[in-house]
Amino acid sequence: DFFGVRNLDEAQVYFSTLPAVHHHRLVEKLVGMAVEGTDADVQLVTELLTQAASKDLCSIDALKDDFRPLIEILRDMTIDA
């Protein structure tokens, strides 16, 4: 479990072994867990996604596309609150 081990190098393997068409699922899962977790979890996921993009394991455009549905959910939540 990424959040238990907290090893960025090991977590980058997720992106390199997972077909790119499924990266959005990984990003959604990681971000969802970070949002429900601690500030340290948010920082950890931020670092992982930053490294994945900088090492071309996941494209910036793909990350933007992956975040779009989550942003809409967060907007809806703030409107409903």
XYZ file of N, CA and C in Angstrom:
243
model
N 0.839 -1.187 0.000
C 0.000 0.000 0.000
C 0.880 1.246 0.000
N 0.658 2.103 -0.972
C 1.458 3.314 -1.161
C 1.451 4.210 0.074
N 0.302 4.385 0.690
C 0.209 5.290 1.829
C 0.844 4.703 3.087
N 1.014 3.400 3.124
C 1.702 2.773 4.247
C 3.208 2.820 4.086
N 3.672 2.540 2.871
C 5.110 2.492 2.587
C 5.683 3.889 2.357
N 4.921 4.731 1.650
C 5.304 6.118 1.367
C 6.626 6.200 0.590
N 6.813 5.297 -0.355
C 8.031 5.235 -1.153
C 7.710 5.709 -2.567
N 8.194 6.899 -2.914
C 7.889 7.484 -4.219
C 8.482 6.684 -5.371
N 9.701 6.178 -5.196
C 10.332 5.405 -6.269
C 9.528 4.147 -6.580
N 9.085 3.486 -5.531
C 8.282 2.278 -5.715
C 6.939 2.608 -6.367
N 6.362 3.721 -5.973
C 5.055 4.111 -6.504
C 5.130 4.502 -7.980
N 6.272 5.006 -8.424
C 6.413 5.373 -9.830
C 6.284 4.155 -10.736
N 6.575 2.996 -10.203
C 6.436 1.756 -10.968
C 4.977 1.547 -11.372
N 4.047 2.035 -10.544
C 2.627 1.921 -10.889
C 2.369 2.535 -12.258
N 2.932 3.732 -12.484
C 2.714 4.418 -13.753
C 3.427 3.722 -14.904
N 4.629 3.227 -14.658
C 5.393 2.623 -15.750
C 4.863 1.247 -16.143
N 4.248 0.529 -15.219
C 3.739 -0.808 -15.545
C 2.273 -0.803 -15.971
N 1.542 0.210 -15.569
C 0.125 0.299 -15.914
C -0.020 0.934 -17.293
N -0.801 0.344 -18.188
C -1.007 0.970 -19.501
C -1.557 2.394 -19.343
N -1.093 3.287 -20.194
C -1.466 4.701 -20.096
C -2.974 4.920 -20.096
N -3.708 4.066 -20.788
C -5.167 4.247 -20.837
C -5.810 4.063 -19.465
N -5.087 3.474 -18.527
C -5.625 3.255 -17.182
C -5.033 4.207 -16.137
N -4.174 5.109 -16.568
C -3.570 6.047 -15.622
C -4.625 6.866 -14.895
N -5.714 7.199 -15.592
C -6.747 8.019 -14.959
C -7.333 7.325 -13.734
N -7.446 6.019 -13.782
C -7.973 5.275 -12.626
C -7.017 5.364 -11.441
N -5.742 5.248 -11.727
C -4.736 5.347 -10.671
C -4.744 6.747 -10.061
N -4.776 7.761 -10.917
C -4.787 9.144 -10.432
C -6.033 9.408 -9.596
N -7.186 8.982 -10.085
C -8.430 9.182 -9.336
C -8.358 8.515 -7.968
N -7.839 7.305 -7.926
C -7.729 6.562 -6.665
C -6.778 7.271 -5.698
N -5.613 7.660 -6.188
C -4.632 8.333 -5.340
C -5.160 9.659 -4.806
N -5.747 10.450 -5.688
C -6.257 11.756 -5.274
C -7.420 11.589 -4.302
N -8.299 10.649 -4.577
C -9.418 10.398 -3.678
C -8.956 10.010 -2.289
N -7.951 9.153 -2.226
C -7.424 8.728 -0.926
C -6.716 9.886 -0.221
N -6.037 10.727 -0.987
C -5.358 11.877 -0.389
C -6.366 12.873 0.170
N -7.432 13.117 -0.575
C -8.461 14.057 -0.127
C -9.089 13.579 1.176
N -9.266 12.281 1.293
C -9.859 11.723 2.510
C -8.824 11.512 3.617
N -7.554 11.701 3.298
C -6.486 11.434 4.256
C -5.994 12.682 4.954
N -4.713 12.675 5.224
C -4.074 13.757 5.976
C -3.375 14.732 5.031
N -2.902 15.837 5.595
C -2.111 16.782 4.806
C -0.862 16.105 4.257
N -0.290 15.203 5.033
C 0.897 14.469 4.584
C 0.563 13.586 3.383
N -0.642 13.026 3.348
C -1.073 12.215 2.204
C -1.210 13.077 0.954
N -1.761 14.264 1.125
C -1.899 15.195 -0.007
C -0.522 15.547 -0.550
N 0.410 15.849 0.334
C 1.777 16.184 -0.080
C 2.432 15.012 -0.801
N 2.233 13.822 -0.288
C 2.814 12.620 -0.889
C 2.294 12.402 -2.311
N 0.995 12.520 -2.497
C 0.404 12.339 -3.826
C 0.863 13.454 -4.758
N 0.948 14.666 -4.252
C 1.440 15.782 -5.061
C 2.850 15.498 -5.560
N 3.702 15.033 -4.669
C 5.079 14.708 -5.055
C 5.120 13.571 -6.070
N 4.299 12.559 -5.866
C 4.272 11.432 -6.802
C 3.834 11.881 -8.187
N 2.753 12.641 -8.263
C 2.251 13.076 -9.567
C 3.222 14.038 -10.240
N 3.869 14.885 -9.458
C 4.874 15.797 -10.008
C 6.041 15.014 -10.594
N 6.524 14.025 -9.862
C 7.629 13.201 -10.359
C 7.212 12.381 -11.574
N 6.014 11.833 -11.537
C 5.539 11.027 -12.669
C 5.482 11.871 -13.935
N 5.020 13.104 -13.806
C 4.954 13.990 -14.969
C 6.347 14.413 -15.419
N 7.230 14.737 -14.483
C 8.571 15.198 -14.856
C 9.407 14.094 -15.498
N 9.098 12.845 -15.170
C 9.820 11.709 -15.752
C 9.074 11.104 -16.941
N 8.061 11.808 -17.421
C 7.249 11.365 -18.564
C 6.608 9.998 -18.350
N 6.309 9.671 -17.098
C 5.570 8.442 -16.811
C 4.078 8.669 -17.017
N 3.684 9.923 -16.926
C 2.292 10.324 -17.129
C 2.327 11.755 -17.652
N 1.591 12.029 -18.702
C 1.655 13.360 -19.305
C 0.858 14.382 -18.492
N 1.279 15.630 -18.588
C 0.566 16.722 -17.920
C -0.863 16.801 -18.441
N -1.045 16.637 -19.752
C -2.395 16.681 -20.319
C -3.271 15.576 -19.747
N -2.703 14.401 -19.570
C -3.469 13.297 -18.989
C -3.851 13.618 -17.552
N -2.927 14.200 -16.802
C -3.235 14.575 -15.421
C -4.350 15.609 -15.376
N -4.289 16.590 -16.265
C -5.354 17.598 -16.314
C -6.691 16.940 -16.600
N -6.712 16.049 -17.575
C -7.952 15.344 -17.917
C -8.442 14.497 -16.747
N -7.505 13.879 -16.035
C -7.859 13.032 -14.898
C -8.455 13.841 -13.751
N -7.989 15.070 -13.581
C -8.473 15.897 -12.479
C -9.810 16.565 -12.777
N -10.153 16.689 -14.034
C -11.380 17.407 -14.405
C -12.621 16.868 -13.686
N -12.887 15.550 -13.694
C -14.084 15.054 -12.988
C -14.027 15.313 -11.480
N -12.848 15.201 -10.900
C -12.716 15.442 -9.465
C -12.991 16.907 -9.136
N -12.520 17.798 -9.969
C -12.764 19.224 -9.757
C -14.258 19.515 -9.803
N -14.960 18.885 -10.736
C -16.413 19.075 -10.821
C -17.109 18.575 -9.557
N -16.682 17.441 -9.048
C -17.273 16.901 -7.814
C -17.020 17.852 -6.653
N -15.798 18.361 -6.547
C -15.473 19.293 -5.468
C -16.271 20.582 -5.591
N -16.470 21.059 -6.812
C -17.302 22.251 -7.017
C -18.726 21.998 -6.548
N -19.270 20.854 -6.939
C -20.631 20.509 -6.518
C -20.733 20.425 -5.004
N -19.716 19.870 -4.376
C -19.728 19.738 -2.916
C -19.711 21.105 -2.240
N -18.933 22.040 -2.785
C -18.870 23.365 -2.169
C -20.155 24.142 -2.402
N -20.797 23.927 -3.538
C -22.074 24.588 -3.811
C -23.148 24.059 -2.871
N -23.141 22.747 -2.639
C -24.142 22.122 -1.772
C -23.922 22.433 -0.295
N -22.713 22.827 0.055
C -22.392 23.046 1.483
C -22.946 24.335 2.025
